[in-house]
Amino acid sequence: MARRTGRRPGNPDTREAILDAARAAFAERGFDAASIRAIAATAGVDPALVHHYFGSKDQLFLAAMQAPVDPRELLPKVLAGDRDGLGERLVRMFLGVWDSPAGTAGVALLRSAVSNEWTARLLREFLTTQVLRRVLDHLDVAPAELPLRGSLVASQLIGLAMMRHVIRLEPVASASPETLAATVGPTVQRYLTGDLPV
Amino acid sequence: MARRTGRRPGNPDTREAILDAARAAFAERGFDAASIRAIAATAGVDPALVHHYFGSKDQLFLAAMQAPVDPRELLPKVLAGDRDGLGERLVRMFLGVWDSPAGTAGVALLRSAVSNEWTARLLREFLTTQVLRRVLDHLDVAPAELPLRGSLVASQLIGLAMMRHVIRLEPVASASPETLAATVGPTVQRYLTGDLPV
């Protein structure tokens, strides 16, 4: 078998113990409050080993929740470009992920989040800290409005994934990404930068 | 125990056999193509007994999918009133159902739809034939656009339910119905009656 490149996989039991401790910490305390030090202590290993196996706290979080993609690799292209096209680019990126093999993992995550409170919390932390925060940081809108704007964007995008990949309601289920970007993009744009009556 | 009013409950085994046959027929053939006659045949009963136990095909469908509400009772209030307020009234009605005890059944339905293809199909038929068709029938927009408009509305509303009641992302999770009607209502209105670039 070909040797995988990148970080050494390490002892599988130790890795699993770290991931279990990480899942618990991130779900219970949230991404920001969870610490590598505390996760390492729960797993009975040195914090340096956690960094050695998984890298940064962001990377450990993505590994713990089995995220099929790393938003840090995808978002720069969305965030580059004109402000008025942000909504459409975000919808295109989102559909690109969900229409790819990663979408299967996305459906599995949704499935788990719907029936398991811990996965729901991890998904919430993922949306907030890995996706929305990075998008919202780029906006010149009132900081107090950011959480509402972010959760409205999330509601439209998760609903799109639900209709396209889970409930499969036509024509959204098989519409082209272009059609959906053109119709749903303006919604996301309004939630991000439009005047909200609040 | 107080006697329930309305239709007589009938033989529980017979009722269950009819509901099983109905679920299968509605999921496999869709609401429009499924017939009471065929459902009765599968259950081994006379079609008249199906009507006697459950009433109309709509009522049998709602019973088969254990729908927590009957849209025919809720939609008239949404559809009455000015065209420009339709989106906001639809969001208010939707939140009213999901924020009520019926919301628990709604979450259970979503949970089942995410893991079970049959429930997903029933939910799709419910959205299409019991909700969207009745709303879209009231619009003076190009008939060819109606399916896309309907499925876009469904994507935003189901996403709202997911964020508010399943993933519970704040502040959408605890925002007032007024705030959500004011922010999400215009999205639904645009999907229903706005110019869509398609």
CSV table of C-alpha atoms in Angstrom, one decimal:
chain,number,residue,atom,x,y,z
A,1,MET,CA,0.0,0.0,0.0
A,2,ALA,CA,1.2,3.5,-0.8
A,3,ARG,CA,2.4,5.4,2.3
A,4,ARG,CA,0.3,8.4,3.0
A,5,THR,CA,2.1,11.6,3.0
A,6,GLY,CA,1.8,14.4,5.6
A,7,ARG,CA,1.8,13.9,9.3
A,8,ARG,CA,2.6,10.5,10.6
A,9,PRO,CA,-0.6,8.7,11.6
A,10,GLY,CA,0.9,7.7,15.0
A,11,ASN,CA,-0.6,5.0,17.3
A,12,PRO,CA,-4.2,4.4,16.3
A,13,ASP,CA,-5.4,4.0,19.9
A,14,THR,CA,-3.8,7.2,21.0
A,15,ARG,CA,-5.2,9.1,18.0
A,16,GLU,CA,-8.7,7.8,18.7
A,17,ALA,CA,-8.4,8.8,22.4
A,18,ILE,CA,-7.4,12.3,21.4
A,19,LEU,CA,-10.2,12.6,18.9
A,20,ASP,CA,-12.7,11.3,21.5
A,21,ALA,CA,-11.5,13.8,24.0
A,22,ALA,CA,-11.6,16.6,21.3
A,23,ARG,CA,-15.2,15.7,20.3
A,24,ALA,CA,-16.3,15.9,23.9
A,25,ALA,CA,-14.5,19.1,24.6
A,26,PHE,CA,-15.6,20.9,21.4
A,27,ALA,CA,-19.2,19.8,21.9
A,28,GLU,CA,-19.4,20.6,25.6
A,29,ARG,CA,-17.4,23.8,25.7
A,30,GLY,CA,-17.5,25.1,22.2
A,31,PHE,CA,-14.5,25.6,19.9
A,32,ASP,CA,-13.2,28.8,21.5
A,33,ALA,CA,-13.3,27.6,25.1
A,34,ALA,CA,-11.9,24.1,24.4
A,35,SER,CA,-8.2,23.9,24.9
A,36,ILE,CA,-5.6,21.6,23.4
A,37,ARG,CA,-4.1,21.3,26.9
A,38,ALA,CA,-7.4,20.1,28.5
A,39,ILE,CA,-8.0,17.7,25.5
A,40,ALA,CA,-4.5,16.3,25.9
A,41,ALA,CA,-5.1,15.8,29.7
A,42,THR,CA,-8.4,13.9,29.1
A,43,ALA,CA,-6.7,11.7,26.5
A,44,GLY,CA,-3.7,11.2,28.9
A,45,VAL,CA,-1.1,12.5,26.5
A,46,ASP,CA,1.2,15.5,26.2
A,47,PRO,CA,-0.2,18.5,24.4
A,48,ALA,CA,2.8,18.4,22.1
A,49,LEU,CA,1.6,15.0,20.9
A,50,VAL,CA,-1.8,16.5,20.0
A,51,HIS,CA,-0.1,19.2,17.9
A,52,HIS,CA,2.3,16.6,16.4
A,53,TYR,CA,-0.6,14.3,15.3
A,54,PHE,CA,-3.2,16.9,14.3
A,55,GLY,CA,-1.5,20.3,13.9
A,56,SER,CA,-3.5,23.4,14.9
A,57,LYS,CA,-6.7,23.5,17.0
A,58,ASP,CA,-8.6,24.2,13.7
A,59,GLN,CA,-7.2,21.1,12.2
A,60,LEU,CA,-7.9,19.0,15.3
A,61,PHE,CA,-11.5,20.2,15.3
A,62,LEU,CA,-11.9,19.3,11.6
A,63,ALA,CA,-10.5,15.9,12.3
A,64,ALA,CA,-12.7,15.4,15.3
A,65,MET,CA,-15.9,16.2,13.5
A,66,GLN,CA,-14.8,14.4,10.4
A,67,ALA,CA,-15.4,17.5,8.3
A,68,PRO,CA,-15.2,16.5,4.6
A,69,VAL,CA,-13.6,19.8,3.6
A,70,ASP,CA,-11.4,22.5,5.2
A,71,PRO,CA,-13.1,25.8,4.7
A,72,ARG,CA,-9.8,27.6,5.0
A,73,GLU,CA,-8.9,26.1,1.6
A,74,LEU,CA,-12.2,27.1,0.0
A,75,LEU,CA,-13.1,30.5,1.4
A,76,PRO,CA,-10.2,32.6,0.0
A,77,LYS,CA,-11.6,32.3,-3.5
A,78,VAL,CA,-15.1,33.2,-2.2
A,79,LEU,CA,-13.8,36.2,-0.3
A,80,ALA,CA,-11.6,37.5,-3.1
A,81,GLY,CA,-13.6,39.6,-5.6
A,82,ASP,CA,-16.3,42.2,-5.5
A,83,ARG,CA,-18.5,42.6,-2.4
A,84,ASP,CA,-21.7,42.4,-4.4
A,85,GLY,CA,-20.9,39.0,-5.8
A,86,LEU,CA,-20.1,37.5,-2.4
A,87,GLY,CA,-23.5,35.8,-2.0
A,88,GLU,CA,-23.4,34.2,-5.4
A,89,ARG,CA,-19.8,33.0,-4.9
A,90,LEU,CA,-20.7,31.5,-1.5
A,91,VAL,CA,-23.6,29.6,-3.0
A,92,ARG,CA,-21.4,28.3,-5.8
A,93,MET,CA,-18.7,27.2,-3.4
A,94,PHE,CA,-21.3,25.5,-1.2
A,95,LEU,CA,-22.9,23.7,-4.1
A,96,GLY,CA,-19.5,22.6,-5.4
A,97,VAL,CA,-18.8,20.9,-2.1
A,98,TRP,CA,-22.2,19.3,-1.7
A,99,ASP,CA,-22.3,18.1,-5.4
A,100,SER,CA,-18.8,16.5,-5.0
A,101,PRO,CA,-18.0,13.3,-3.2
A,102,ALA,CA,-17.7,15.4,0.0
A,103,GLY,CA,-21.4,15.8,-0.2
A,104,THR,CA,-22.0,12.2,0.9
A,105,ALA,CA,-20.0,13.0,4.1
A,106,GLY,CA,-22.1,16.2,4.4
A,107,VAL,CA,-25.3,14.2,4.2
A,108,ALA,CA,-23.9,11.8,6.8
A,109,LEU,CA,-23.1,14.7,9.1
A,110,LEU,CA,-26.6,16.2,8.7
A,111,ARG,CA,-28.1,12.8,9.4
A,112,SER,CA,-26.0,12.5,12.6
A,113,ALA,CA,-26.7,16.1,13.6
A,114,VAL,CA,-30.5,15.6,13.4
A,115,SER,CA,-30.4,12.6,15.7
A,116,ASN,CA,-27.5,13.3,18.0
A,117,GLU,CA,-27.2,16.5,20.1
A,118,TRP,CA,-23.4,16.3,20.2
A,119,THR,CA,-23.0,16.2,16.4
A,120,ALA,CA,-25.5,19.1,16.2
A,121,ARG,CA,-23.3,21.1,18.6
A,122,LEU,CA,-20.1,20.2,16.6
A,123,LEU,CA,-21.9,21.2,13.3
A,124,ARG,CA,-23.0,24.5,15.0
A,125,GLU,CA,-19.4,25.2,16.0
A,126,PHE,CA,-18.2,24.3,12.6
A,127,LEU,CA,-20.6,26.7,10.9
A,128,THR,CA,-19.8,29.5,13.3
A,129,THR,CA,-16.1,29.3,13.8
A,130,GLN,CA,-14.9,27.7,10.5
A,131,VAL,CA,-17.2,29.2,8.0
A,132,LEU,CA,-19.4,32.2,9.1
A,133,ARG,CA,-16.8,34.0,11.2
A,134,ARG,CA,-14.4,34.0,8.3
A,135,VAL,CA,-16.9,35.3,5.9
A,136,LEU,CA,-18.4,37.9,8.3
A,137,ASP,CA,-14.9,39.2,9.2
A,138,HIS,CA,-14.7,40.6,5.7
A,139,LEU,CA,-17.9,42.6,5.9
A,140,ASP,CA,-18.2,46.3,6.7
A,141,VAL,CA,-21.5,46.0,8.5
A,142,ALA,CA,-22.5,46.7,12.0
A,143,PRO,CA,-20.8,44.1,14.3
A,144,ALA,CA,-23.9,43.7,16.4
A,145,GLU,CA,-25.7,42.4,13.3
A,146,LEU,CA,-23.2,39.8,12.4
A,147,PRO,CA,-24.6,36.8,14.4
A,148,LEU,CA,-28.1,37.3,12.9
A,149,ARG,CA,-26.7,37.7,9.4
A,150,GLY,CA,-24.5,34.6,9.8
A,151,SER,CA,-27.3,32.4,11.1
A,152,LEU,CA,-29.7,33.6,8.3
A,153,VAL,CA,-27.1,32.7,5.7
A,154,ALA,CA,-26.7,29.3,7.4
A,155,SER,CA,-30.4,28.7,7.3
A,156,GLN,CA,-30.7,29.3,3.6
A,157,LEU,CA,-27.6,27.2,2.8
A,158,ILE,CA,-28.5,24.2,5.0
A,159,GLY,CA,-32.0,24.3,3.6
A,160,LEU,CA,-30.6,24.2,0.1
A,161,ALA,CA,-28.5,21.1,1.0
A,162,MET,CA,-31.5,19.5,2.6
A,163,MET,CA,-33.8,20.1,-0.4
A,164,ARG,CA,-31.1,19.1,-3.0
A,165,HIS,CA,-29.5,16.1,-1.3
A,166,VAL,CA,-31.8,14.8,1.4
A,167,ILE,CA,-35.5,15.5,0.6
A,168,ARG,CA,-34.6,15.9,-3.1
A,169,LEU,CA,-37.4,18.2,-4.1
A,170,GLU,CA,-37.4,19.0,-7.8
A,171,PRO,CA,-36.4,21.2,-9.5
A,172,VAL,CA,-33.9,22.3,-6.8
A,173,ALA,CA,-32.6,18.7,-6.5
A,174,SER,CA,-31.3,18.7,-10.1
A,175,ALA,CA,-31.1,22.4,-11.0
A,176,SER,CA,-27.7,23.6,-12.3
A,177,PRO,CA,-25.4,25.4,-9.9
A,178,GLU,CA,-25.8,28.4,-12.2
A,179,THR,CA,-29.6,28.5,-11.7
A,180,LEU,CA,-29.2,28.2,-7.9
A,181,ALA,CA,-26.4,30.7,-7.7
A,182,ALA,CA,-28.6,33.2,-9.7
A,183,THR,CA,-31.7,32.6,-7.6
A,184,VAL,CA,-30.3,31.9,-4.1
A,185,GLY,CA,-27.2,34.1,-4.4
A,186,PRO,CA,-29.2,37.3,-3.9
A,187,THR,CA,-30.8,35.9,-0.8
A,188,VAL,CA,-27.4,35.2,0.8
A,189,GLN,CA,-26.1,38.6,-0.4
A,190,ARG,CA,-29.0,40.4,1.3
A,191,TYR,CA,-28.4,38.5,4.5
A,192,LEU,CA,-24.7,39.3,4.4
A,193,THR,CA,-24.8,43.0,3.4
A,194,GLY,CA,-28.4,44.1,2.7
A,195,ASP,CA,-30.5,46.3,5.0
A,196,LEU,CA,-32.1,44.1,7.5
A,197,PRO,CA,-35.1,45.5,9.4
A,198,VAL,CA,-33.7,44.7,12.8
B,1,MET,CA,-61.0,7.8,29.5
B,2,ALA,CA,-62.9,10.4,27.5
B,3,ARG,CA,-64.3,9.0,24.2
B,4,ARG,CA,-62.6,10.7,21.2
B,5,THR,CA,-65.0,12.5,19.0
B,6,GLY,CA,-65.0,12.3,15.2
B,7,ARG,CA,-64.7,9.2,13.1
B,8,ARG,CA,-64.9,5.9,14.8
B,9,PRO,CA,-61.4,4.5,15.3
B,10,GLY,CA,-62.4,1.1,13.9
B,11,ASN,CA,-60.4,-2.1,14.2
B,12,PRO,CA,-56.8,-1.1,15.1
B,13,ASP,CA,-55.3,-3.9,13.0
B,14,THR,CA,-57.3,-2.9,10.0
B,15,ARG,CA,-56.5,0.8,10.4
B,16,GLU,CA,-52.8,-0.1,10.7
B,17,ALA,CA,-53.0,-2.2,7.6
B,18,ILE,CA,-54.6,0.6,5.6
B,19,LEU,CA,-52.0,3.1,6.9
B,20,ASP,CA,-49.1,0.8,6.0
B,21,ALA,CA,-50.5,0.3,2.5
B,22,ALA,CA,-51.1,4.1,2.2
B,23,ARG,CA,-47.5,4.9,3.2
B,24,ALA,CA,-46.2,2.5,0.7
B,25,ALA,CA,-48.4,3.7,-2.1
B,26,PHE,CA,-47.8,7.4,-1.4
B,27,ALA,CA,-44.0,7.0,-1.2
B,28,GLU,CA,-43.7,4.7,-4.2
B,29,ARG,CA,-46.2,6.3,-6.6
B,30,GLY,CA,-46.6,9.8,-5.2
B,31,PHE,CA,-49.7,11.5,-3.9
B,32,ASP,CA,-51.4,12.1,-7.2
B,33,ALA,CA,-50.8,8.6,-8.7
B,34,ALA,CA,-51.7,6.7,-5.6
B,35,SER,CA,-55.3,5.6,-5.5
B,36,ILE,CA,-57.6,4.8,-2.6
B,37,ARG,CA,-58.8,1.8,-4.6
B,38,ALA,CA,-55.3,0.3,-4.8
B,39,ILE,CA,-54.5,1.1,-1.2
B,40,ALA,CA,-57.6,-0.7,-0.1
B,41,ALA,CA,-56.7,-3.7,-2.3
B,42,THR,CA,-53.3,-3.9,-0.7
B,43,ALA,CA,-54.8,-3.7,2.8
B,44,GLY,CA,-57.4,-6.3,1.8
B,45,VAL,CA,-60.4,-4.0,2.6
B,46,ASP,CA,-63.2,-2.3,0.7
B,47,PRO,CA,-62.4,1.2,-0.5
B,48,ALA,CA,-65.5,2.4,1.3
B,49,LEU,CA,-63.9,1.4,4.6
B,50,VAL,CA,-60.8,3.5,3.8
B,51,HIS,CA,-63.1,6.5,3.3
B,52,HIS,CA,-65.1,5.6,6.4
B,53,TYR,CA,-62.0,5.4,8.6
B,54,PHE,CA,-59.9,8.3,7.1
B,55,GLY,CA,-62.1,10.5,5.0
B,56,SER,CA,-60.6,12.0,1.9
B,57,LYS,CA,-57.3,11.1,0.1
B,58,ASP,CA,-55.7,14.2,1.6
B,59,GLN,CA,-56.8,13.1,5.1
B,60,LEU,CA,-55.5,9.6,4.6
B,61,PHE,CA,-52.2,11.0,3.4
B,62,LEU,CA,-51.9,13.2,6.5
B,63,ALA,CA,-52.7,10.3,8.7
B,64,ALA,CA,-50.3,8.0,6.9
B,65,MET,CA,-47.3,10.4,7.3
B,66,GLN,CA,-48.4,11.4,10.8
B,67,ALA,CA,-48.4,15.0,9.8
B,68,PRO,CA,-48.8,17.1,13.0
B,69,VAL,CA,-50.9,19.8,11.2
B,70,ASP,CA,-53.3,20.0,8.4
B,71,PRO,CA,-52.2,22.8,6.0
B,72,ARG,CA,-55.8,23.2,4.8
B,73,GLU,CA,-56.7,24.6,8.1
B,74,LEU,CA,-53.7,27.0,8.3
B,75,LEU,CA,-53.2,28.2,4.7
B,76,PRO,CA,-56.5,30.2,4.2
B,77,LYS,CA,-55.2,32.8,6.7
B,78,VAL,CA,-51.9,33.0,4.9
B,79,LEU,CA,-53.5,33.3,1.5
B,80,ALA,CA,-56.0,35.9,2.5
B,81,GLY,CA,-54.6,39.4,2.5
B,82,ASP,CA,-52.3,41.4,0.2
B,83,ARG,CA,-50.0,39.7,-2.2
B,84,ASP,CA,-47.0,41.6,-1.0
B,85,GLY,CA,-47.3,40.3,2.5
B,86,LEU,CA,-47.6,36.7,1.5
B,87,GLY,CA,-44.0,35.8,2.2
B,88,GLU,CA,-44.1,37.3,5.7
B,89,ARG,CA,-47.4,35.6,6.5
B,90,LEU,CA,-46.1,32.3,5.3
B,91,VAL,CA,-43.0,32.6,7.5
B,92,ARG,CA,-45.2,33.5,10.5
B,93,MET,CA,-47.5,30.6,10.0
B,94,PHE,CA,-44.5,28.2,9.5
B,95,LEU,CA,-42.9,29.5,12.8
B,96,GLY,CA,-46.2,29.3,14.6
B,97,VAL,CA,-46.4,25.5,13.8
B,98,TRP,CA,-42.7,24.8,14.5
B,99,ASP,CA,-42.7,26.8,17.8
B,100,SER,CA,-45.8,24.9,19.0
B,101,PRO,CA,-46.0,21.3,20.3
B,102,ALA,CA,-46.5,20.3,16.7
B,103,GLY,CA,-42.8,21.3,16.2
B,104,THR,CA,-41.7,18.3,18.1
B,105,ALA,CA,-43.5,16.1,15.6
B,106,GLY,CA,-41.9,18.2,12.9
B,107,VAL,CA,-38.4,17.5,14.2
B,108,ALA,CA,-39.2,13.8,14.4
B,109,LEU,CA,-40.4,13.9,10.8
B,110,LEU,CA,-37.2,15.7,9.7
B,111,ARG,CA,-35.1,13.2,11.6
B,112,SER,CA,-36.9,10.3,9.9
B,113,ALA,CA,-36.7,11.9,6.5
B,114,VAL,CA,-32.9,12.3,6.8
B,115,SER,CA,-32.3,8.7,7.5
B,116,ASN,CA,-35.2,7.0,5.7
B,117,GLU,CA,-35.8,7.4,1.9
B,118,TRP,CA,-39.5,6.6,2.3
B,119,THR,CA,-40.1,9.3,4.8
B,120,ALA,CA,-38.1,11.7,2.6
B,121,ARG,CA,-40.5,10.9,-0.2
B,122,LEU,CA,-43.6,11.4,1.9
B,123,LEU,CA,-42.2,14.7,3.2
B,124,ARG,CA,-41.6,15.7,-0.4
B,125,GLU,CA,-45.1,14.8,-1.4
B,126,PHE,CA,-46.5,16.7,1.7
B,127,LEU,CA,-44.6,19.8,0.8
B,128,THR,CA,-45.6,19.6,-2.9
B,129,THR,CA,-49.2,18.6,-2.7
B,130,GLN,CA,-50.4,19.8,0.7
B,131,VAL,CA,-48.5,23.1,1.0
B,132,LEU,CA,-46.7,24.5,-2.0
B,133,ARG,CA,-49.4,23.7,-4.6
B,134,ARG,CA,-52.0,25.5,-2.6
B,135,VAL,CA,-49.9,28.6,-2.2
B,136,LEU,CA,-48.7,28.7,-5.7
B,137,ASP,CA,-52.2,28.2,-7.1
B,138,HIS,CA,-52.9,31.7,-5.8
B,139,LEU,CA,-50.0,33.4,-7.7
B,140,ASP,CA,-50.3,35.2,-11.0
B,141,VAL,CA,-46.8,34.2,-12.1
B,142,ALA,CA,-45.7,32.1,-15.1
B,143,PRO,CA,-46.8,28.5,-14.5
B,144,ALA,CA,-43.5,27.2,-15.8
B,145,GLU,CA,-41.7,28.9,-12.9
B,146,LEU,CA,-43.9,27.5,-10.2
B,147,PRO,CA,-42.0,24.4,-9.4
B,148,LEU,CA,-38.7,26.3,-9.0
B,149,ARG,CA,-40.4,29.0,-6.9
B,150,GLY,CA,-42.0,26.4,-4.7
B,151,SER,CA,-38.8,24.4,-4.1
B,152,LEU,CA,-36.8,27.6,-3.3
B,153,VAL,CA,-39.4,28.5,-0.7
B,154,ALA,CA,-39.2,25.1,0.8
B,155,SER,CA,-35.4,25.3,0.9
B,156,GLN,CA,-35.5,28.5,2.9
B,157,LEU,CA,-38.3,27.3,5.3
B,158,ILE,CA,-36.8,23.9,6.0
B,159,GLY,CA,-33.4,25.5,6.5
B,160,LEU,CA,-35.1,27.9,9.0
B,161,ALA,CA,-36.6,24.9,10.9
B,162,MET,CA,-33.2,23.1,10.9
B,163,MET,CA,-31.4,26.1,12.3
B,164,ARG,CA,-34.0,27.0,14.8
B,165,HIS,CA,-35.0,23.6,16.1
B,166,VAL,CA,-32.3,21.0,15.2
B,167,ILE,CA,-28.9,22.7,14.9
B,168,ARG,CA,-30.1,25.5,17.1
B,169,LEU,CA,-27.7,28.2,15.8
B,170,GLU,CA,-28.1,31.5,17.6
B,171,PRO,CA,-29.6,34.0,17.2
B,172,VAL,CA,-32.0,32.3,14.8
B,173,ALA,CA,-32.7,29.6,17.4
B,174,SER,CA,-34.3,32.1,19.8
B,175,ALA,CA,-35.1,35.1,17.7
B,176,SER,CA,-38.7,36.4,17.9
B,177,PRO,CA,-41.1,35.3,15.1
B,178,GLU,CA,-41.3,39.1,14.3
B,179,THR,CA,-37.6,39.3,13.6
B,180,LEU,CA,-37.6,36.2,11.5
B,181,ALA,CA,-40.7,37.3,9.6
B,182,ALA,CA,-39.1,40.6,8.9
B,183,THR,CA,-35.8,39.2,7.7
B,184,VAL,CA,-36.8,35.9,6.0
B,185,GLY,CA,-40.3,37.0,4.8
B,186,PRO,CA,-38.8,39.1,1.9
B,187,THR,CA,-36.8,36.1,0.8
B,188,VAL,CA,-39.9,33.9,0.6
B,189,GLN,CA,-41.7,36.8,-1.1
B,190,ARG,CA,-39.0,37.1,-3.7
B,191,TYR,CA,-39.1,33.4,-4.4
B,192,LEU,CA,-42.9,33.5,-4.7
B,193,THR,CA,-43.5,36.6,-6.8
B,194,GLY,CA,-40.2,38.4,-7.5
B,195,ASP,CA,-38.3,38.4,-10.7
B,196,LEU,CA,-36.1,35.3,-10.8
B,197,PRO,CA,-33.3,35.3,-13.4
B,198,VAL,CA,-34.2,32.0,-14.9
